[in-house]
Tab-separated table of C-alpha atoms and ligand atoms in Angstrom:
chain	number	residue	atom	x	y	z
A	1275	MET	CA	-9.435	24.331	-22.779
A	1276	ILE	CA	-11.477	22.729	-19.997
A	1277	ASN	CA	-10.560	19.223	-18.903
A	1278	PHE	CA	-13.756	17.237	-19.388
A	1279	PHE	CA	-12.836	14.596	-16.800
A	1280	GLY	CA	-12.752	17.221	-14.077
A	1281	LEU	CA	-16.408	18.207	-14.398
A	1282	THR	CA	-19.446	16.747	-12.647
A	1283	LEU	CA	-22.639	16.650	-14.694
A	1284	LYS	CA	-23.967	19.702	-12.858
A	1285	GLU	CA	-20.762	21.650	-13.567
A	1286	LEU	CA	-20.891	20.630	-17.217
A	1287	GLU	CA	-24.520	21.749	-17.443
A	1288	ASP	CA	-23.546	25.104	-15.925
A	1289	THR	CA	-20.608	25.451	-18.317
A	1290	ILE	CA	-22.743	24.708	-21.373
A	1291	GLY	CA	-25.659	26.774	-20.065
A	1292	GLY	CA	-23.185	29.596	-19.399
A	1293	ILE	CA	-22.413	29.946	-23.122
A	1294	GLY	CA	-26.097	30.069	-23.957
A	1295	LYS	CA	-26.508	26.470	-25.166
A	1296	GLU	CA	-29.052	23.871	-23.993
A	1297	ARG	CA	-28.108	22.337	-20.651
A	1298	PHE	CA	-29.289	18.872	-21.722
A	1299	ARG	CA	-26.303	18.704	-24.101
A	1300	ALA	CA	-24.252	17.964	-20.988
A	1301	ARG	CA	-26.167	14.727	-20.426
A	1302	GLN	CA	-25.630	13.791	-24.064
A	1303	LEU	CA	-21.884	14.353	-23.724
A	1304	PHE	CA	-21.754	12.324	-20.503
A	1305	ARG	CA	-23.553	9.443	-22.186
A	1306	TRP	CA	-21.298	9.428	-25.272
A	1307	ILE	CA	-18.094	9.675	-23.328
A	1308	TYR	CA	-18.674	7.678	-20.180
A	1309	LYS	CA	-21.447	5.267	-21.179
A	1310	LYS	CA	-20.729	4.587	-24.839
A	1311	ASP	CA	-16.995	5.183	-24.489
A	1312	ILE	CA	-16.871	7.430	-27.561
A	1313	CYS	CA	-14.659	10.443	-27.125
A	1314	ASP	CA	-14.618	11.525	-30.769
A	1315	PHE	CA	-17.006	14.476	-31.099
A	1316	SER	CA	-17.533	13.842	-34.822
A	1317	LYS	CA	-19.315	10.581	-33.944
A	1318	MET	CA	-21.840	12.140	-31.558
A	1319	GLU	CA	-24.703	12.046	-34.026
A	1320	ASP	CA	-27.479	13.466	-31.856
A	1321	ILE	CA	-25.539	16.713	-31.332
A	1322	PRO	CA	-25.655	19.339	-34.125
A	1323	LYS	CA	-22.419	19.614	-36.105
A	1324	SER	CA	-21.795	23.253	-35.183
A	1325	LEU	CA	-22.065	22.367	-31.490
A	1326	ARG	CA	-19.714	19.409	-31.865
A	1327	THR	CA	-17.096	21.755	-33.340
A	1328	LEU	CA	-17.623	24.179	-30.474
A	1329	PHE	CA	-17.270	21.400	-27.866
A	1330	LYS	CA	-14.145	20.119	-29.603
A	1331	ASP	CA	-12.543	23.531	-29.126
A	1332	MET	CA	-13.820	23.810	-25.577
A	1333	PHE	CA	-13.005	20.453	-23.978
A	1334	ASN	CA	-9.877	18.454	-23.624
A	1335	MET	CA	-10.396	14.718	-23.101
A	1336	GLN	CA	-6.870	13.456	-22.843
A	1337	PRO	CA	-6.812	10.460	-20.457
A	1338	LEU	CA	-3.621	9.867	-18.516
A	1339	ILE	CA	-1.082	7.960	-20.584
A	1340	PRO	CA	0.634	5.056	-18.795
A	1341	LYS	CA	4.364	5.695	-18.729
A	1342	GLU	CA	5.025	2.135	-17.592
A	1343	VAL	CA	2.876	-0.969	-17.179
A	1344	PHE	CA	3.953	-3.750	-14.791
A	1345	TYR	CA	2.433	-7.238	-14.942
A	1346	SER	CA	2.286	-9.265	-11.738
A	1347	LYS	CA	2.445	-13.054	-11.566
A	1348	ASP	CA	-0.922	-12.987	-9.812
A	1349	GLY	CA	-2.606	-11.226	-12.744
A	1350	SER	CA	-2.620	-7.684	-11.335
A	1351	VAL	CA	-1.354	-4.839	-13.477
A	1352	LYS	CA	0.185	-1.659	-12.147
A	1353	PHE	CA	0.221	1.562	-14.165
A	1354	SER	CA	2.578	4.452	-13.598
A	1355	PHE	CA	1.173	7.653	-15.036
A	1356	GLU	CA	3.167	10.811	-15.502
A	1357	THR	CA	1.261	13.937	-14.562
A	1358	ARG	CA	1.548	17.239	-16.431
A	1359	ASP	CA	4.036	18.471	-13.842
A	1360	LYS	CA	6.153	15.304	-14.306
A	1361	HIS	CA	5.239	13.442	-11.148
A	1362	ILE	CA	4.381	9.764	-11.070
A	1363	ILE	CA	1.084	8.423	-9.798
A	1364	GLU	CA	0.142	4.778	-9.696
A	1365	SER	CA	-3.021	2.702	-10.097
A	1366	VAL	CA	-3.474	-1.056	-9.923
A	1367	LEU	CA	-5.983	-3.269	-11.763
A	1368	ILE	CA	-6.783	-6.362	-9.741
A	1369	PRO	CA	-8.667	-9.178	-11.469
A	1370	GLU	CA	-10.642	-11.595	-9.328
A	1371	LYS	CA	-13.101	-14.294	-10.217
A	1372	ASN	CA	-16.194	-12.139	-10.423
A	1373	ARG	CA	-14.814	-8.658	-10.480
A	1374	MET	CA	-12.152	-6.310	-11.761
A	1375	THR	CA	-11.096	-3.799	-9.142
A	1376	LEU	CA	-9.187	-0.625	-9.896
A	1377	CYS	CA	-7.210	0.849	-7.030
A	1378	VAL	CA	-6.787	4.594	-7.644
A	1379	SER	CA	-4.544	7.254	-6.120
A	1380	SER	CA	-5.908	10.489	-4.711
A	1381	GLN	CA	-2.695	12.399	-3.985
A	1382	ILE	CA	0.913	12.542	-5.120
A	1383	GLY	CA	2.669	11.347	-1.995
A	1384	CYS	CA	0.868	11.587	1.332
A	1385	ARG	CA	1.195	13.594	4.531
A	1386	MET	CA	-0.103	10.864	6.853
A	1387	ALA	CA	3.367	9.289	7.147
A	1388	CYS	CA	2.243	5.791	8.171
A	1389	ALA	CA	5.456	4.010	9.134
A	1390	PHE	CA	4.826	0.866	7.049
A	1391	CYS	CA	3.891	2.675	3.822
A	1392	MET	CA	6.140	3.635	0.908
A	1393	THR	CA	3.906	6.511	-0.194
A	1394	GLY	CA	4.128	7.893	3.334
A	1395	LYS	CA	7.915	7.952	2.994
A	1396	MET	CA	7.656	10.127	-0.127
A	1397	GLY	CA	6.109	12.976	1.835
A	1398	PHE	CA	3.322	15.060	0.394
A	1399	ILE	CA	3.671	16.633	-3.049
A	1400	ARG	CA	0.150	17.696	-4.014
A	1401	ASN	CA	-3.490	16.710	-4.290
A	1402	LEU	CA	-4.689	15.133	-7.497
A	1403	GLY	CA	-7.343	17.012	-9.425
A	1404	THR	CA	-10.703	15.358	-10.107
A	1405	ASP	CA	-9.620	15.032	-13.755
A	1406	GLU	CA	-6.524	13.082	-12.670
A	1407	ILE	CA	-8.595	10.693	-10.538
A	1408	ILE	CA	-11.141	10.087	-13.315
A	1409	GLY	CA	-8.204	10.041	-15.775
A	1410	GLN	CA	-6.870	6.906	-14.003
A	1411	VAL	CA	-10.239	5.195	-14.502
A	1412	MET	CA	-10.478	6.215	-18.159
A	1413	ALA	CA	-6.909	5.151	-18.924
A	1414	SER	CA	-7.370	1.774	-17.215
A	1415	ARG	CA	-10.637	1.269	-19.070
A	1416	GLU	CA	-8.850	2.073	-22.330
A	1417	PHE	CA	-6.138	-0.449	-21.470
A	1418	LEU	CA	-8.710	-3.191	-20.786
A	1419	LYS	CA	-10.484	-2.427	-24.043
A	1420	LYS	CA	-7.251	-2.572	-26.016
A	1421	HIS	CA	-6.239	-5.867	-24.435
A	1422	ASP	CA	-9.692	-7.367	-24.629
A	1423	GLY	CA	-9.826	-7.753	-20.879
A	1424	PHE	CA	-6.650	-9.834	-20.658
A	1425	LEU	CA	-4.279	-8.733	-17.917
A	1426	ILE	CA	-1.223	-10.537	-19.232
A	1427	THR	CA	1.449	-9.347	-21.595
A	1428	ASP	CA	0.507	-9.545	-25.257
A	1429	ASP	CA	3.409	-11.956	-25.858
A	1430	LYS	CA	2.173	-14.368	-23.241
A	1431	ARG	CA	-1.330	-14.063	-24.591
A	1432	LYS	CA	-0.222	-15.000	-28.104
A	1433	ARG	CA	1.747	-17.937	-26.728
A	1434	ASP	CA	-0.974	-19.343	-24.478
A	1435	ALA	CA	-4.046	-19.985	-26.597
A	1436	PRO	CA	-5.352	-16.465	-27.139
A	1437	GLU	CA	-8.888	-17.645	-27.747
A	1438	LYS	CA	-9.113	-19.373	-24.366
A	1439	GLU	CA	-11.348	-17.616	-21.873
A	1440	ASP	CA	-9.343	-16.712	-18.827
A	1441	GLU	CA	-11.128	-16.669	-15.497
A	1442	ASN	CA	-9.380	-13.411	-14.770
A	1443	GLN	CA	-10.580	-11.859	-17.980
A	1444	HIS	CA	-13.003	-9.000	-17.461
A	1445	LYS	CA	-13.749	-6.405	-20.030
A	1446	LYS	CA	-14.907	-3.835	-17.545
A	1447	ILE	CA	-13.858	-2.331	-14.254
A	1448	THR	CA	-16.487	-3.430	-11.737
A	1449	ASN	CA	-15.137	-1.894	-8.514
A	1450	ILE	CA	-13.132	1.172	-7.557
A	1451	VAL	CA	-11.134	1.463	-4.361
A	1452	PHE	CA	-9.442	4.648	-3.184
A	1453	MET	CA	-6.525	2.745	-1.678
A	1454	GLY	CA	-3.685	3.937	-3.870
A	1455	MET	CA	-1.303	6.781	-3.100
A	1456	GLY	CA	-2.608	9.358	-0.667
A	1457	GLU	CA	-5.305	9.812	1.940
A	1458	PRO	CA	-8.586	10.440	0.072
A	1459	MET	CA	-10.153	12.394	2.949
A	1460	ASP	CA	-7.211	14.803	2.815
A	1461	ASN	CA	-8.278	15.696	-0.739
A	1462	PHE	CA	-11.947	15.818	0.147
A	1463	GLU	CA	-13.432	18.098	-2.511
A	1464	ASN	CA	-11.741	16.525	-5.507
A	1465	VAL	CA	-12.508	13.007	-4.288
A	1466	ILE	CA	-16.180	13.859	-3.701
A	1467	ARG	CA	-16.432	15.345	-7.206
A	1468	ALA	CA	-14.790	12.223	-8.624
A	1469	LEU	CA	-17.354	10.095	-6.728
A	1470	ASP	CA	-20.096	12.223	-8.245
A	1471	ILE	CA	-18.841	11.442	-11.750
A	1472	LEU	CA	-18.233	7.767	-10.963
A	1473	LYS	CA	-21.735	7.314	-9.568
A	1474	ASP	CA	-23.679	9.475	-12.051
A	1475	GLN	CA	-26.218	7.324	-13.861
A	1476	HIS	CA	-25.511	9.250	-17.075
A	1477	GLY	CA	-21.808	8.861	-16.482
A	1478	LEU	CA	-19.739	5.921	-15.291
A	1479	ASP	CA	-22.702	4.620	-13.280
A	1480	PHE	CA	-20.909	2.721	-10.497
A	1481	SER	CA	-23.155	1.743	-7.640
A	1482	LYS	CA	-22.026	3.121	-4.275
A	1483	ARG	CA	-21.616	-0.482	-3.119
A	1484	ARG	CA	-18.847	-0.889	-5.685
A	1485	ILE	CA	-16.759	2.046	-4.511
A	1486	THR	CA	-14.654	2.021	-1.351
A	1487	ILE	CA	-12.867	4.909	0.287
A	1488	SER	CA	-9.984	3.792	2.444
A	1489	SER	CA	-8.956	6.248	5.150
A	1490	VAL	CA	-6.602	6.374	8.096
A	1491	GLY	CA	-9.567	7.728	10.036
A	1492	LEU	CA	-9.186	11.382	9.114
A	1493	LEU	CA	-12.378	12.424	10.845
A	1494	ALA	CA	-12.228	15.989	9.556
A	1495	GLY	CA	-13.160	14.489	6.185
A	1496	LEU	CA	-15.078	11.367	7.194
A	1497	ASN	CA	-17.506	13.418	9.288
A	1498	LEU	CA	-18.406	15.439	6.200
A	1499	LEU	CA	-19.402	12.361	4.209
A	1500	LYS	CA	-23.106	12.023	3.610
A	1501	PRO	CA	-24.625	8.690	4.686
A	1502	ASN	CA	-24.185	5.908	2.139
A	1503	THR	CA	-21.745	7.867	-0.004
A	1504	ALA	CA	-19.594	4.799	-0.656
A	1505	GLY	CA	-18.117	1.877	1.221
A	1506	ILE	CA	-15.668	2.939	3.925
A	1507	ALA	CA	-12.562	1.080	5.011
A	1508	ILE	CA	-10.564	2.371	7.955
A	1509	SER	CA	-6.932	1.510	8.233
A	1510	LEU	CA	-6.695	0.577	11.931
A	1511	ASN	CA	-3.547	-1.564	12.163
A	1512	ALA	CA	-3.285	-1.669	15.948
A	1513	PRO	CA	-5.631	-2.555	18.803
A	1514	ASP	CA	-4.606	0.309	21.102
A	1515	ASP	CA	-3.579	3.951	20.903
A	1516	LYS	CA	-0.030	3.385	22.110
A	1517	LYS	CA	0.804	0.983	19.297
A	1518	ARG	CA	-1.220	2.814	16.691
A	1519	THR	CA	0.492	6.130	17.388
A	1520	LYS	CA	3.863	4.441	16.844
A	1521	ILE	CA	2.999	3.540	13.256
A	1522	MET	CA	0.301	6.104	12.423
A	1523	PRO	CA	0.976	9.684	13.548
A	1524	ILE	CA	-2.642	10.649	12.740
A	1525	ASN	CA	-3.636	8.758	15.890
A	1526	ARG	CA	-2.392	11.721	17.945
A	1527	LEU	CA	-5.157	13.773	16.367
A	1528	TYR	CA	-7.946	11.179	16.185
A	1529	SER	CA	-7.737	8.376	18.713
A	1530	ILE	CA	-9.153	4.893	18.252
A	1531	LYS	CA	-12.062	5.845	20.525
A	1532	ASP	CA	-12.955	8.767	18.210
A	1533	ILE	CA	-12.853	6.450	15.204
A	1534	ILE	CA	-15.051	3.812	16.841
A	1535	GLU	CA	-17.565	6.510	17.721
A	1536	PHE	CA	-17.607	7.633	14.096
A	1537	VAL	CA	-18.158	4.061	12.891
A	1538	LYS	CA	-21.016	3.510	15.324
A	1539	GLN	CA	-22.911	6.597	14.225
A	1540	TYR	CA	-22.201	6.523	10.457
A	1541	LYS	CA	-25.330	5.374	8.649
A	1542	VAL	CA	-24.974	2.496	6.225
A	1543	SER	CA	-27.713	0.316	4.783
A	1544	PRO	CA	-28.649	-2.707	6.934
A	1545	ARG	CA	-26.530	-5.224	5.016
A	1546	GLU	CA	-23.422	-3.066	4.765
A	1547	ARG	CA	-20.606	-2.675	7.237
A	1548	ILE	CA	-17.587	-0.469	7.589
A	1549	THR	CA	-14.364	-2.428	7.124
A	1550	PHE	CA	-11.374	-2.193	9.434
A	1551	GLU	CA	-8.093	-2.952	7.718
A	1552	TYR	CA	-5.369	-4.403	9.842
A	1553	VAL	CA	-1.927	-4.660	8.229
A	1554	MET	CA	-0.148	-7.392	10.188
A	1555	LEU	CA	3.446	-6.543	11.030
A	1556	LYS	CA	5.648	-9.309	12.388
A	1557	ASP	CA	6.286	-9.058	16.143
A	1558	PHE	CA	4.569	-5.701	16.301
A	1559	ASN	CA	0.803	-6.253	16.149
A	1560	ASP	CA	0.409	-9.941	15.250
A	1561	SER	CA	0.354	-11.713	18.644
A	1562	LEU	CA	-2.607	-13.444	20.246
A	1563	ASP	CA	-2.623	-10.653	22.830
A	1564	ASP	CA	-3.151	-8.216	19.963
A	1565	ALA	CA	-5.954	-10.410	18.585
A	1566	ARG	CA	-7.549	-10.441	22.049
A	1567	ALA	CA	-7.281	-6.650	22.352
A	1568	LEU	CA	-8.714	-6.226	18.855
A	1569	TYR	CA	-11.637	-8.467	19.739
A	1570	GLU	CA	-12.335	-6.498	22.934
A	1571	LEU	CA	-12.198	-3.262	20.945
A	1572	LEU	CA	-14.516	-4.305	18.130
A	1573	LYS	CA	-16.829	-6.874	19.687
A	1574	GLY	CA	-19.863	-4.587	19.869
A	1575	VAL	CA	-19.172	-2.761	16.611
A	1576	LYS	CA	-20.947	-3.642	13.374
A	1577	CYS	CA	-17.948	-4.096	11.109
A	1578	LYS	CA	-15.794	-6.389	8.985
A	1579	ILE	CA	-12.082	-6.924	9.518
A	1580	ASN	CA	-9.531	-7.443	6.745
A	1581	LEU	CA	-6.236	-8.859	7.946
A	1582	ILE	CA	-3.461	-7.970	5.503
A	1583	PRO	CA	-0.084	-9.632	6.081
A	1584	PHE	CA	2.560	-6.995	5.385
A	1585	ASN	CA	4.768	-7.395	2.326
A	1586	GLU	CA	8.450	-6.910	3.084
A	1587	SER	CA	10.399	-4.401	1.100
A	1588	PRO	CA	13.980	-3.135	1.104
A	1589	PHE	CA	12.730	0.265	2.258
A	1590	SER	CA	10.939	-0.909	5.374
A	1591	GLU	CA	12.076	-2.207	8.730
A	1592	PHE	CA	8.841	-4.206	9.117
A	1593	LYS	CA	8.669	-7.901	8.291
A	1594	THR	CA	5.987	-10.276	7.021
A	1595	PRO	CA	4.372	-12.309	9.809
A	1596	ASP	CA	4.562	-16.127	9.657
A	1597	LYS	CA	1.622	-17.865	8.090
A	1598	LYS	CA	0.989	-19.802	11.307
A	1599	THR	CA	0.800	-16.563	13.298
A	1600	VAL	CA	-1.620	-15.052	10.783
A	1601	ASP	CA	-3.783	-18.191	10.863
A	1602	GLU	CA	-3.898	-18.223	14.667
A	1603	PHE	CA	-4.795	-14.536	14.798
A	1604	HIS	CA	-7.507	-15.116	12.199
A	1605	ARG	CA	-8.876	-18.189	13.977
A	1606	TYR	CA	-9.005	-16.370	17.307
A	1607	LEU	CA	-11.350	-13.760	15.829
A	1608	ILE	CA	-13.385	-16.199	13.730
A	1609	ASN	CA	-14.013	-18.347	16.811
A	1610	ARG	CA	-15.519	-15.288	18.452
A	1611	TYR	CA	-17.896	-14.737	15.543
A	1612	MET	CA	-16.144	-11.701	14.111
A	1613	THR	CA	-16.477	-11.200	10.338
A	1614	VAL	CA	-12.854	-11.392	9.332
A	1615	ILE	CA	-10.889	-12.415	6.249
A	1616	VAL	CA	-7.205	-12.605	5.440
A	1617	ARG	CA	-6.639	-10.519	2.332
A	1618	GLU	CA	-3.398	-11.294	0.581
A	1619	SER	CA	-1.859	-8.179	-0.929
A	1620	ARG	CA	-2.079	-8.442	-4.685
A	1621	GLY	CA	0.705	-7.460	-7.049
A	1622	SER	CA	3.463	-7.579	-4.419
A	1623	ASP	CA	6.068	-8.606	-7.040
A	1624	ILE	CA	5.388	-5.367	-8.955
A	1625	HIS	CA	5.173	-3.237	-5.807
A	1626	GLY	CA	1.466	-2.877	-6.350
A	1627	ALA	CA	0.525	-4.292	-2.967
A	1628	CYS	CA	-1.022	-2.364	-0.140
A	1629	GLY	CA	1.381	0.262	1.163
A	1630	GLN	CA	3.916	-0.340	-1.601
A	1631	LEU	CA	2.881	2.261	-4.138
A	1632	GLY	CA	5.577	4.852	-4.409
A	1633	MET	CA	8.374	2.326	-4.085
A	1634	SER	CA	9.527	2.996	-7.650
A	1635	TYR	CA	9.636	6.673	-6.752
A	1636	LEU	CA	11.893	5.969	-3.755
A	1637	LYS	CA	14.073	3.644	-5.838
A	1638	ASN	CA	14.510	6.358	-8.472
A	1639	CYS	CA	15.417	8.923	-5.809
A	1640	ILE	CA	18.065	6.619	-4.355
A	1641	GLU	CA	19.481	5.709	-7.775
A	1642	LYS	CA	19.572	9.384	-8.704
A	1643	SER	CA	21.380	10.350	-5.504
A	1644	HIS	CA	23.875	7.516	-6.075
A	1645	ARG	CA	24.488	8.690	-9.634
A	1646	GLU	CA	24.951	12.267	-8.495
A	1647	GLY	CA	27.196	11.122	-5.657
A	1648	ILE	CA	29.412	9.206	-8.077
A	1649	LYS	CA	29.857	12.109	-10.509
B	583	LIG	S1	-1.089	4.112	4.271
B	583	LIG	FE1	-2.333	5.537	3.083
B	583	LIG	S2	-2.596	7.264	4.478
B	583	LIG	FE2	-0.882	6.088	5.319
B	583	LIG	S3	0.931	7.071	4.418
B	583	LIG	FE3	0.302	5.389	3.060
B	583	LIG	S4	-0.949	6.347	1.500
B	583	LIG	FE4	-0.832	7.753	3.227
């Protein structure tokens, strides 16, 4: 059986055309499944019955099933999905006032080994298939539908006036960010095919402005991106090569200068900008000297900066910077007319925050080794 969620519209047309059926049936299937959210072939009335039976035998549309769901105090929800080969991947739904963002994973583990990141500590296991990336979107969409857009436990919902409209209630995912486990540009082909499905007007129909690819600056992939493919966020995290190499080994391959050159030449529409993410690590990259160096580095570059105070964890030697330090760093850049915001990591209590995905995996490994050690 072919996994439906792994096929772009063009591939589906070729598959259906390849068995001698009309290619336009592919568009019909895309519309039923992605637009109307109907995965039951028997309900697809504009497709002849015999063809529906054939498609039912041909395509598998099993979304990923959440193995565990974690609810954060701040309204975020983290899903752990078990893959066919029994690995765990994680996605996070993040409700905000006017949007519902889904943070998806692109790999199991990661080979970039950023020092502050839990996924990096897992090492690399494998790339996710396109079907597994789209599967995260479909499963999260299913979850929202089932819970009527409420991202709180059903018990809490029953307790606290279920009919009350919650400002964090959204029935639909509005934005997708590739900021979960893995480096999306290290799984280029599958991520690009997933983007194709996400953006297809007959399919999930996300505008490119509502999709963000977050990368460590893996230029081998970024340079292959067509202009305006999606929003790009580059995880910078240090104002100079010496510091950056200490926490991001990829910097040995692509220096900050190479990344800035990429950003300057990458075409985006006039109102858009590439974002630089800067995870602030206490006493490592959070001083006013660092802010000054960051300003000097980015002052002529059309960009936005997201400052993300690091969330401490038992598996990391890095600490959260003081609020005062973060504010001073922020103010230094604002006063110099940089576009910069402080973005609090969401879902930190459920290890859903930036750089924390994979923590449950590490915890399990440690518990397992303790158990085995005790035996
Ligand atoms: S921060 Fe991103 S690229 Fe770096 S190790 Fe973690 S998942 Fe990989």
